[in-house]
mmCIF file of C-alpha atoms in Angstrom:
data_model
loop_
_atom_site.group_PDB
_atom_site.id
_atom_site.type_symbol
_atom_site.label_atom_id
_atom_site.label_comp_id
_atom_site.label_asym_id
_atom_site.label_seq_id
_atom_site.Cartn_x
_atom_site.Cartn_y
_atom_site.Cartn_z
ATOM 1 C CA MET K 1 -17.895 11.019 -6.479
ATOM 2 C CA PHE K 2 -16.789 12.689 -3.403
ATOM 3 C CA CYS K 3 -19.226 13.445 -0.567
ATOM 4 C CA LEU K 4 -19.329 15.339 2.750
ATOM 5 C CA SER K 5 -20.944 13.082 5.336
ATOM 6 C CA GLU K 6 -21.648 13.730 8.961
ATOM 7 C CA LEU K 7 -20.961 10.885 11.502
ATOM 8 C CA GLU K 8 -21.079 10.380 15.244
ATOM 9 C CA ASP K 9 -19.041 7.993 17.237
ATOM 10 C CA THR K 10 -17.369 7.534 20.744
ATOM 11 C CA VAL K 11 -14.042 8.020 20.609
ATOM 12 C CA ARG K 12 -11.141 7.101 23.278
ATOM 13 C CA VAL K 13 -8.279 9.333 23.401
ATOM 14 C CA PRO K 14 -5.162 7.476 24.680
ATOM 15 C CA PRO K 15 -3.241 9.176 27.640
ATOM 16 C CA ASP K 16 0.026 9.810 25.462
ATOM 17 C CA LEU K 17 -2.252 12.112 23.061
ATOM 18 C CA LEU K 18 -3.513 14.295 26.041
ATOM 19 C CA LYS K 19 -0.730 16.717 25.857
ATOM 20 C CA LEU K 20 -2.228 17.891 22.552
ATOM 21 C CA PRO K 21 -5.004 20.201 22.219
ATOM 22 C CA LEU K 22 -8.090 18.300 22.301
ATOM 23 C CA GLU K 23 -9.327 18.679 18.549
ATOM 24 C CA VAL K 24 -5.963 17.901 17.311
ATOM 25 C CA ALA K 25 -5.806 14.722 19.632
ATOM 26 C CA ILE K 26 -9.482 13.646 18.600
ATOM 27 C CA LYS K 27 -8.449 14.288 15.154
ATOM 28 C CA LYS K 28 -5.577 11.822 15.247
ATOM 29 C CA VAL K 29 -7.783 9.219 16.666
ATOM 30 C CA LEU K 30 -10.443 9.768 14.056
ATOM 31 C CA GLN K 31 -7.675 9.517 11.321
ATOM 32 C CA LYS K 32 -6.527 5.988 12.795
ATOM 33 C CA LEU K 33 -9.964 4.663 12.877
ATOM 34 C CA PHE K 34 -11.249 5.878 9.485
ATOM 35 C CA LEU K 35 -8.851 7.045 7.209
ATOM 36 C CA ASP K 36 -8.649 4.767 4.121
ATOM 37 C CA LYS K 37 -11.209 2.591 5.415
ATOM 38 C CA VAL K 38 -14.206 1.527 3.491
ATOM 39 C CA LEU K 39 -17.240 2.536 5.492
ATOM 40 C CA SER K 40 -21.120 1.702 4.187
ATOM 41 C CA ILE K 41 -20.970 5.292 3.072
ATOM 42 C CA GLY K 42 -17.987 4.806 1.135
ATOM 43 C CA LEU K 43 -14.054 5.225 1.331
ATOM 44 C CA CYS K 44 -12.990 7.746 3.817
ATOM 45 C CA VAL K 45 -10.380 9.920 2.524
ATOM 46 C CA SER K 46 -9.936 12.851 5.182
ATOM 47 C CA ILE K 47 -11.282 14.198 8.355
ATOM 48 C CA TYR K 48 -12.841 17.373 7.164
ATOM 49 C CA ASP K 49 -14.122 18.919 10.512
ATOM 50 C CA ILE K 50 -15.001 18.257 14.075
ATOM 51 C CA LYS K 51 -18.531 19.883 14.984
ATOM 52 C CA SER K 52 -18.652 18.833 18.707
ATOM 53 C CA ALA K 53 -16.894 16.823 21.287
ATOM 54 C CA GLU K 54 -18.674 16.119 24.596
ATOM 55 C CA GLY K 55 -17.843 13.826 27.667
ATOM 56 C CA GLY K 56 -14.294 13.458 28.495
ATOM 57 C CA PHE K 57 -15.162 10.807 31.085
ATOM 58 C CA VAL K 58 -12.893 8.316 32.403
ATOM 59 C CA LEU K 59 -14.289 4.682 32.452
ATOM 60 C CA PRO K 60 -13.244 3.028 35.293
ATOM 61 C CA GLY K 61 -10.393 0.597 34.731
ATOM 62 C CA ASP K 62 -9.602 2.707 31.735
ATOM 63 C CA GLY K 63 -6.505 5.456 31.924
ATOM 64 C CA ALA K 64 -8.102 7.481 28.788
ATOM 65 C CA PRO K 65 -11.145 9.567 28.406
ATOM 66 C CA THR K 66 -13.788 9.019 26.222
ATOM 67 C CA TYR K 67 -15.896 11.601 24.049
ATOM 68 C CA LYS K 68 -18.813 11.683 22.186
ATOM 69 C CA VAL K 69 -17.667 13.313 18.884
ATOM 70 C CA VAL K 70 -19.759 14.600 15.999
ATOM 71 C CA PHE K 71 -17.614 15.095 13.027
ATOM 72 C CA ILE K 72 -17.501 15.495 9.085
ATOM 73 C CA ILE K 73 -15.489 13.482 6.759
ATOM 74 C CA VAL K 74 -14.822 13.526 3.175
ATOM 75 C CA VAL K 75 -15.533 9.985 1.491
ATOM 76 C CA PHE K 76 -15.596 8.900 -1.980
ATOM 77 C CA ARG K 77 -18.677 6.973 -2.917
ATOM 78 C CA PRO K 78 -19.485 5.394 -6.226
ATOM 79 C CA PHE K 79 -22.943 5.421 -7.300
ATOM 80 C CA VAL K 80 -24.291 2.480 -9.696
ATOM 81 C CA GLY K 81 -24.832 4.384 -12.909
ATOM 82 C CA GLU K 82 -22.465 7.096 -12.326
ATOM 83 C CA VAL K 83 -19.899 7.986 -14.966
ATOM 84 C CA ILE K 84 -16.367 8.419 -13.507
ATOM 85 C CA ALA K 85 -13.189 9.642 -15.126
ATOM 86 C CA ALA K 86 -10.092 7.163 -14.545
ATOM 87 C CA ARG K 87 -6.799 5.801 -16.153
ATOM 88 C CA PHE K 88 -5.878 2.785 -17.489
ATOM 89 C CA LYS K 89 -3.645 0.590 -15.225
ATOM 90 C CA GLU K 90 -3.445 -2.920 -17.013
ATOM 91 C CA SER K 91 -5.214 -5.147 -19.186
ATOM 92 C CA ASP K 92 -5.359 -9.084 -19.867
ATOM 93 C CA SER K 93 -7.756 -11.467 -21.707
ATOM 94 C CA ASN K 94 -10.374 -10.884 -19.265
ATOM 95 C CA GLY K 95 -10.544 -7.481 -19.468
ATOM 96 C CA LEU K 96 -9.453 -4.208 -18.194
ATOM 97 C CA ARG K 97 -8.254 -2.887 -15.014
ATOM 98 C CA LEU K 98 -8.674 1.063 -14.086
ATOM 99 C CA THR K 99 -7.336 3.298 -11.446
ATOM 100 C CA LEU K 100 -8.071 6.677 -9.835
ATOM 101 C CA GLY K 101 -4.789 6.718 -7.962
ATOM 102 C CA PHE K 102 -6.473 6.354 -4.548
ATOM 103 C CA PHE K 103 -8.189 3.373 -5.561
ATOM 104 C CA GLU K 104 -7.435 0.767 -7.954
ATOM 105 C CA ASP K 105 -10.057 -1.954 -7.921
ATOM 106 C CA ILE K 106 -12.063 -1.097 -11.169
ATOM 107 C CA TYR K 107 -12.353 -3.905 -13.537
ATOM 108 C CA VAL K 108 -14.083 -3.749 -17.038
ATOM 109 C CA PRO K 109 -15.042 -7.192 -17.961
ATOM 110 C CA ALA K 110 -14.460 -8.228 -21.644
ATOM 111 C CA PRO K 111 -18.177 -8.282 -22.480
ATOM 112 C CA LEU K 112 -18.598 -4.653 -21.397
ATOM 113 C CA ILE K 113 -15.857 -3.285 -23.640
ATOM 114 C CA PRO K 114 -17.282 -1.538 -26.425
ATOM 115 C CA ARG K 115 -17.350 -3.544 -29.824
ATOM 116 C CA PRO K 116 -16.391 -4.429 -32.087
ATOM 117 C CA ASN K 117 -12.945 -5.246 -30.622
ATOM 118 C CA ARG K 118 -10.416 -7.553 -30.443
ATOM 119 C CA CYS K 119 -7.574 -8.500 -27.823
ATOM 120 C CA GLU K 120 -4.173 -9.364 -29.042
ATOM 121 C CA PRO K 121 -0.858 -9.749 -27.093
ATOM 122 C CA ASP K 122 0.881 -6.321 -26.119
ATOM 123 C CA PRO K 123 3.921 -5.792 -27.922
ATOM 124 C CA CYS K 124 5.368 -3.774 -25.549
ATOM 125 C CA ASN K 125 4.593 -5.766 -22.656
ATOM 126 C CA ARG K 126 4.772 -9.699 -23.275
ATOM 127 C CA ASN K 127 2.627 -10.618 -20.064
ATOM 128 C CA GLN K 128 -0.249 -8.338 -20.740
ATOM 129 C CA MET K 129 -2.821 -8.705 -23.647
ATOM 130 C CA ARG K 130 -4.408 -5.197 -24.875
ATOM 131 C CA TRP K 131 -7.626 -4.584 -26.433
ATOM 132 C CA VAL K 132 -8.381 -2.735 -29.555
ATOM 133 C CA TRP K 133 -11.766 -1.067 -30.273
ATOM 134 C CA ILE K 134 -12.546 -0.926 -33.748
ATOM 135 C CA PHE K 135 -14.910 2.090 -34.759
ATOM 136 C CA GLU K 136 -15.732 3.365 -38.142
ATOM 137 C CA GLU K 137 -12.443 1.543 -39.513
ATOM 138 C CA GLN K 138 -10.359 3.293 -37.091
ATOM 139 C CA GLU K 139 -8.856 1.270 -34.718
ATOM 140 C CA TYR K 140 -8.089 2.692 -30.895
ATOM 141 C CA ILE K 141 -5.673 0.761 -28.622
ATOM 142 C CA ILE K 142 -6.994 1.146 -25.102
ATOM 143 C CA ASP K 143 -3.991 2.182 -23.155
ATOM 144 C CA ASP K 144 -2.932 4.827 -20.945
ATOM 145 C CA SER K 145 -2.747 7.435 -23.284
ATOM 146 C CA TYR K 146 -5.983 8.829 -22.359
ATOM 147 C CA GLN K 147 -8.476 9.456 -19.792
ATOM 148 C CA ILE K 148 -11.151 6.749 -19.578
ATOM 149 C CA ASN K 149 -14.658 7.254 -18.518
ATOM 150 C CA PHE K 150 -16.548 4.451 -17.251
ATOM 151 C CA ARG K 151 -19.987 3.896 -15.859
ATOM 152 C CA VAL K 152 -20.285 2.065 -12.590
ATOM 153 C CA GLU K 153 -22.449 -1.060 -13.009
ATOM 154 C CA ASN K 154 -21.829 -2.915 -9.823
ATOM 155 C CA ILE K 155 -20.179 -2.401 -6.580
ATOM 156 C CA SER K 156 -18.930 -5.292 -4.536
ATOM 157 C CA TYR K 157 -17.982 -5.281 -0.897
ATOM 158 C CA PRO K 158 -15.696 -7.967 0.358
ATOM 159 C CA PRO K 159 -16.704 -9.779 3.566
ATOM 160 C CA VAL K 160 -15.756 -7.608 6.371
ATOM 161 C CA PRO K 161 -14.566 -8.656 9.759
ATOM 162 C CA THR K 162 -16.038 -6.316 12.612
ATOM 163 C CA GLU K 163 -13.240 -5.526 14.707
ATOM 164 C CA ARG K 164 -14.984 -2.977 16.766
ATOM 165 C CA ALA K 165 -17.232 -3.719 19.541
ATOM 166 C CA GLU K 166 -19.077 -0.451 19.655
ATOM 167 C CA ASP K 167 -21.969 0.762 17.519
ATOM 168 C CA GLY K 168 -21.934 4.049 16.516
ATOM 169 C CA ALA K 169 -23.083 5.696 13.637
ATOM 170 C CA ILE K 170 -21.184 3.560 11.414
ATOM 171 C CA ASP K 171 -21.964 0.265 10.077
ATOM 172 C CA ASP K 172 -18.903 -1.167 8.838
ATOM 173 C CA ASP K 173 -15.244 -1.068 9.776
ATOM 174 C CA GLY K 174 -13.854 -2.320 6.694
ATOM 175 C CA LEU K 175 -10.398 -2.917 5.154
ATOM 176 C CA GLY K 176 -10.004 -3.926 1.566
ATOM 177 C CA PRO K 177 -10.910 -3.086 -1.811
ATOM 178 C CA VAL K 178 -14.342 -2.375 -3.355
ATOM 179 C CA SER K 179 -14.554 -3.525 -6.572
ATOM 180 C CA TRP K 180 -16.556 -2.204 -9.334
ATOM 181 C CA TRP K 181 -17.560 -3.613 -12.720
ATOM 182 C CA GLU K 182 -18.476 -1.244 -15.419
ATOM 183 C CA GLY K 183 -19.803 -0.855 -18.821
ATOM 184 C CA CYS K 184 -17.156 0.952 -20.246
ATOM 185 C CA SER K 185 -18.691 3.742 -22.093
ATOM 186 C CA GLU K 186 -15.271 4.438 -23.744
ATOM 187 C CA ARG K 187 -14.282 8.088 -24.009
ATOM 188 C CA ASN K 188 -10.936 8.643 -24.927
ATOM 189 C CA ASN K 189 -11.096 12.158 -25.150
ATOM 190 C CA GLU K 190 -8.260 13.620 -23.174
ATOM 191 C CA ASP K 191 -7.131 16.134 -26.034
ATOM 192 C CA ASP K 192 -9.403 15.456 -28.941
ATOM 193 C CA ASP K 193 -13.227 14.603 -29.330
ATOM 194 C CA THR K 194 -14.263 11.439 -30.143
ATOM 195 C CA MET C 1 -33.341 4.557 0.436
ATOM 196 C CA SER C 2 -36.230 1.700 0.902
ATOM 197 C CA GLY C 3 -34.345 -1.917 0.512
ATOM 198 C CA GLU C 4 -36.592 -2.554 -2.368
ATOM 199 C CA GLU C 5 -35.281 -0.073 -4.807
ATOM 200 C CA GLU C 6 -32.216 -0.870 -6.273
ATOM 201 C CA GLU C 7 -29.858 2.092 -6.726
ATOM 202 C CA ASN C 8 -29.215 3.494 -10.135
ATOM 203 C CA ALA C 9 -27.834 6.959 -11.002
ATOM 204 C CA VAL C 10 -29.116 6.611 -14.431
ATOM 205 C CA GLU C 11 -32.523 7.097 -13.371
ATOM 206 C CA LEU C 12 -31.419 9.173 -10.380
ATOM 207 C CA LYS C 13 -32.390 6.419 -7.706
ATOM 208 C CA ILE C 14 -29.443 7.137 -5.516
ATOM 209 C CA GLY C 15 -31.154 7.386 -1.960
ATOM 210 C CA ASP C 16 -32.814 10.541 -0.687
ATOM 211 C CA GLU C 17 -30.183 11.210 1.880
ATOM 212 C CA PHE C 18 -27.624 11.929 -1.331
ATOM 213 C CA LEU C 19 -30.167 13.789 -3.537
ATOM 214 C CA LYS C 20 -30.156 16.251 -0.897
ATOM 215 C CA ALA C 21 -26.364 15.770 0.602
ATOM 216 C CA LYS C 22 -23.393 17.458 0.102
ATOM 217 C CA CYS C 23 -21.998 15.952 -3.127
ATOM 218 C CA LEU C 24 -18.968 17.885 -3.748
ATOM 219 C CA MET C 25 -17.197 18.294 -7.244
ATOM 220 C CA ASN C 26 -13.739 17.415 -7.708
ATOM 221 C CA CYS C 27 -12.595 20.972 -7.836
ATOM 222 C CA GLU C 28 -14.221 21.722 -4.511
ATOM 223 C CA VAL C 29 -12.509 18.720 -3.096
ATOM 224 C CA SER C 30 -9.305 20.089 -4.602
ATOM 225 C CA LEU C 31 -9.595 23.491 -2.683
ATOM 226 C CA ILE C 32 -10.448 21.558 0.581
ATOM 227 C CA PHE C 33 -7.447 19.303 0.270
ATOM 228 C CA GLU C 34 -5.096 22.327 -0.818
ATOM 229 C CA HIS C 35 -6.169 24.210 2.139
ATOM 230 C CA LYS C 36 -5.610 21.294 4.572
ATOM 231 C CA TYR C 37 -2.125 20.766 2.876
ATOM 232 C CA GLU C 38 -1.247 24.352 3.470
ATOM 233 C CA HIS C 39 -2.453 24.635 7.026
ATOM 234 C CA LEU C 40 -0.350 21.260 7.692
ATOM 235 C CA GLN C 41 2.728 22.986 6.274
ATOM 236 C CA GLN C 42 1.991 26.086 8.702
ATOM 237 C CA VAL C 43 1.722 24.109 11.723
ATOM 238 C CA SER C 44 4.019 21.245 11.135
ATOM 239 C CA GLU C 45 8.085 21.081 10.523
ATOM 240 C CA ASP C 46 7.091 17.934 8.502
ATOM 241 C CA PRO C 47 4.125 18.043 6.608
ATOM 242 C CA MET C 48 5.003 15.053 4.296
ATOM 243 C CA ASN C 49 4.609 12.997 7.263
ATOM 244 C CA GLN C 50 1.130 14.027 8.250
ATOM 245 C CA VAL C 51 -0.099 13.355 4.939
ATOM 246 C CA SER C 52 -1.542 9.834 4.249
ATOM 247 C CA GLN C 53 -1.060 8.256 0.933
ATOM 248 C CA VAL C 54 -4.746 8.103 0.354
ATOM 249 C CA PHE C 55 -4.897 11.714 0.814
ATOM 250 C CA GLU C 56 -2.237 12.607 -1.275
ATOM 251 C CA LYS C 57 -3.273 10.194 -4.185
ATOM 252 C CA SER C 58 -7.022 11.695 -3.885
ATOM 253 C CA LEU C 59 -5.530 15.206 -4.237
ATOM 254 C CA GLN C 60 -3.521 14.445 -7.254
ATOM 255 C CA TYR C 61 -6.958 12.653 -8.715
ATOM 256 C CA VAL C 62 -8.893 15.766 -8.209
ATOM 257 C CA LYS C 63 -6.489 18.249 -9.352
ATOM 258 C CA ARG C 64 -6.417 16.311 -12.661
ATOM 259 C CA PHE C 65 -10.039 15.933 -13.101
ATOM 260 C CA SER C 66 -11.149 19.527 -12.107
ATOM 261 C CA ARG C 67 -13.332 21.546 -14.242
ATOM 262 C CA TYR C 68 -12.274 25.091 -12.963
ATOM 263 C CA LYS C 69 -8.642 25.093 -12.602
ATOM 264 C CA ASN C 70 -7.457 28.314 -10.928
ATOM 265 C CA PRO C 71 -3.681 28.481 -10.505
ATOM 266 C CA ASP C 72 -3.876 31.390 -7.967
ATOM 267 C CA VAL C 73 -6.964 29.947 -6.228
ATOM 268 C CA VAL C 74 -4.613 28.511 -3.440
ATOM 269 C CA GLN C 75 -4.062 32.092 -2.543
ATOM 270 C CA GLN C 76 -7.325 32.888 -2.262
ATOM 271 C CA VAL C 77 -8.478 29.502 -0.136
ATOM 272 C CA ARG C 78 -5.549 30.783 2.609
ATOM 273 C CA GLU C 79 -7.617 33.541 3.506
ATOM 274 C CA TYR C 80 -10.560 31.298 4.425
ATOM 275 C CA PRO C 81 -11.110 30.235 7.797
ATOM 276 C CA LEU C 82 -9.906 26.678 8.172
ATOM 277 C CA SER C 83 -13.102 25.341 10.056
ATOM 278 C CA PHE C 84 -16.585 25.997 8.780
ATOM 279 C CA PHE C 85 -19.287 24.014 9.618
ATOM 280 C CA SER C 86 -21.459 24.340 6.724
ATOM 281 C CA PHE C 87 -19.884 24.035 3.612
ATOM 282 C CA VAL C 88 -19.748 27.091 1.567
ATOM 283 C CA ARG C 89 -19.435 26.761 -2.221
ATOM 284 C CA VAL C 90 -16.223 29.093 -2.639
ATOM 285 C CA TYR C 91 -16.959 29.439 -6.260
ATOM 286 C CA MET C 92 -19.692 31.900 -6.928
ATOM 287 C CA PRO C 93 -22.439 30.411 -4.990
ATOM 288 C CA TYR C 94 -25.268 32.486 -6.865
ATOM 289 C CA ASP C 95 -24.137 31.025 -9.952
ATOM 290 C CA PHE C 96 -24.422 27.600 -9.006
ATOM 291 C CA ASP C 97 -27.626 28.065 -7.012
ATOM 292 C CA ARG C 98 -28.969 29.781 -10.084
ATOM 293 C CA ILE C 99 -27.983 27.153 -12.356
ATOM 294 C CA LEU C 100 -29.594 24.486 -10.127
ATOM 295 C CA SER C 101 -32.928 25.930 -9.897
ATOM 296 C CA ARG C 102 -33.113 27.351 -13.502
ATOM 297 C CA HIS C 103 -32.437 24.034 -14.937
ATOM 298 C CA GLN C 104 -33.959 22.060 -12.192
ATOM 299 C CA LEU C 105 -30.787 19.980 -11.398
ATOM 300 C CA THR C 106 -29.963 17.930 -8.427
ATOM 301 C CA GLU C 107 -26.691 18.637 -6.523
ATOM 302 C CA PHE C 108 -25.814 14.881 -7.803
ATOM 303 C CA GLU C 109 -26.282 15.754 -11.537
ATOM 304 C CA LEU C 110 -24.324 19.085 -11.357
ATOM 305 C CA CYS C 111 -21.319 17.596 -9.746
ATOM 306 C CA VAL C 112 -21.246 14.875 -12.331
ATOM 307 C CA LEU C 113 -21.364 17.271 -15.216
ATOM 308 C CA CYS C 114 -18.763 19.456 -13.439
ATOM 309 C CA ASN C 115 -16.548 16.480 -12.974
ATOM 310 C CA LEU C 116 -16.494 15.327 -16.628
ATOM 311 C CA CYS C 117 -17.135 18.562 -18.459
ATOM 312 C CA PRO C 118 -19.199 17.230 -21.442
ATOM 313 C CA LYS C 119 -18.814 19.730 -24.518
ATOM 314 C CA THR C 120 -21.965 18.939 -26.035
ATOM 315 C CA ALA C 121 -25.871 17.947 -25.296
ATOM 316 C CA GLU C 122 -25.139 14.588 -26.651
ATOM 317 C CA GLU C 123 -22.210 13.830 -24.449
ATOM 318 C CA ALA C 124 -23.873 15.286 -21.406
ATOM 319 C CA VAL C 125 -27.112 13.023 -21.768
ATOM 320 C CA ALA C 126 -24.769 10.229 -22.471
ATOM 321 C CA MET C 127 -22.880 11.018 -19.162
ATOM 322 C CA VAL C 128 -26.089 11.982 -17.041
ATOM 323 C CA PRO C 129 -29.244 10.219 -18.745
ATOM 324 C CA SER C 130 -31.296 11.545 -15.919
ATOM 325 C CA LEU C 131 -31.465 14.755 -17.447
ATOM 326 C CA LYS C 132 -33.696 13.760 -20.235
ATOM 327 C CA THR C 133 -35.937 12.005 -17.524
ATOM 328 C CA LYS C 134 -37.486 12.767 -14.332
ATOM 329 C CA GLY C 135 -40.116 14.834 -15.706
ATOM 330 C CA ARG C 136 -37.881 17.538 -17.083
ATOM 331 C CA ALA C 137 -37.324 16.249 -20.807
ATOM 332 C CA HIS C 138 -35.069 18.904 -21.611
ATOM 333 C CA SER C 139 -34.367 19.542 -25.446
ATOM 334 C CA ASP C 140 -30.819 19.571 -26.516
ATOM 335 C CA GLU C 141 -31.070 23.353 -26.935
ATOM 336 C CA VAL C 142 -31.892 23.820 -23.132
ATOM 337 C CA ILE C 143 -28.912 21.250 -22.418
ATOM 338 C CA GLU C 144 -26.545 23.494 -24.215
ATOM 339 C CA LYS C 145 -27.674 26.370 -22.811
ATOM 340 C CA MET C 146 -26.919 24.742 -19.156
ATOM 341 C CA LEU C 147 -23.642 23.774 -20.433
ATOM 342 C CA ASN C 148 -22.756 27.418 -21.451
ATOM 343 C CA ASP C 149 -23.927 28.498 -18.128
ATOM 344 C CA LEU C 150 -21.684 26.153 -16.388
ATOM 345 C CA SER C 151 -18.557 27.265 -18.158
ATOM 346 C CA LEU C 152 -19.335 30.792 -17.314
ATOM 347 C CA VAL C 153 -19.124 30.269 -13.600
ATOM 348 C CA LYS C 154 -16.549 32.287 -11.976
ATOM 349 C CA ARG C 155 -14.158 31.890 -8.730
ATOM 350 C CA PHE C 156 -15.509 33.437 -5.714
ATOM 351 C CA GLU C 157 -13.859 37.064 -5.663
#
């Protein structure tokens, strides 16, 4: 789910931004550093607010001032065991792939798809396999017609190169997907009840 | 959260900092982002340039999976200050606080319930198994009362 998270970091404001109001300049630098990055606390989707900015000292040999900034960001942070609403993206014989729009690396491996089920070639898309859930003699095709609720089983972070030399309150500065495997607690309930 | 305890929201093991931290419901994120977008439109000649893809797609997601959908909420939000240090629930804060304490819910559980909108006690427990644990052992009747309370929460006037 989405969370507000307070962070502290040392921010260098490059000279070309100094003509802007300080808060705007700092926000721009923070956006560049954090937006769409995976941190240990989650995927940063927005800089919410700047609580304080202190300092502004220019270090010797540098043309730019450095500030100690306390700020709040909005992160998306999945929890193991949390149920999240998503949409279908694609499927193959290994399982399903789901998407949230801003995040697309959600995988449901075949063993976690509700049973009984079967996998067959997709008549509308030759390259894809589709999954069909059989429940009380009714067949439900798993596709993008409905919202799919899934439970987070596992979160994996790819190895992350640490570009930044500073240690702030932030552990990781990562790019790249976080992939989750879920038990698909299948709930196709967009318009009707199942 | 200690290293030995594995995270598991099913049993509400999600780290103390998140049990008390500001979990946001999708509808609240929707308000924040709409507000931000409105503000950008006012100050910039080209707001689309300012808005990143992840922001836009997140906004799309939260608008879609929001419990409380109020078409005129953006109008209300414009009157709110852009920057407020401690997050204020724009939906009747009294209602949520009352629901939280009456049913002994954590913020996390409340947010999951509001994001997924279960219609019955059975659905609610499937989505938030911890409702039946953690020493509360809510009966189905109590859970249904809670779901009813949630459906009655009104937008902050």
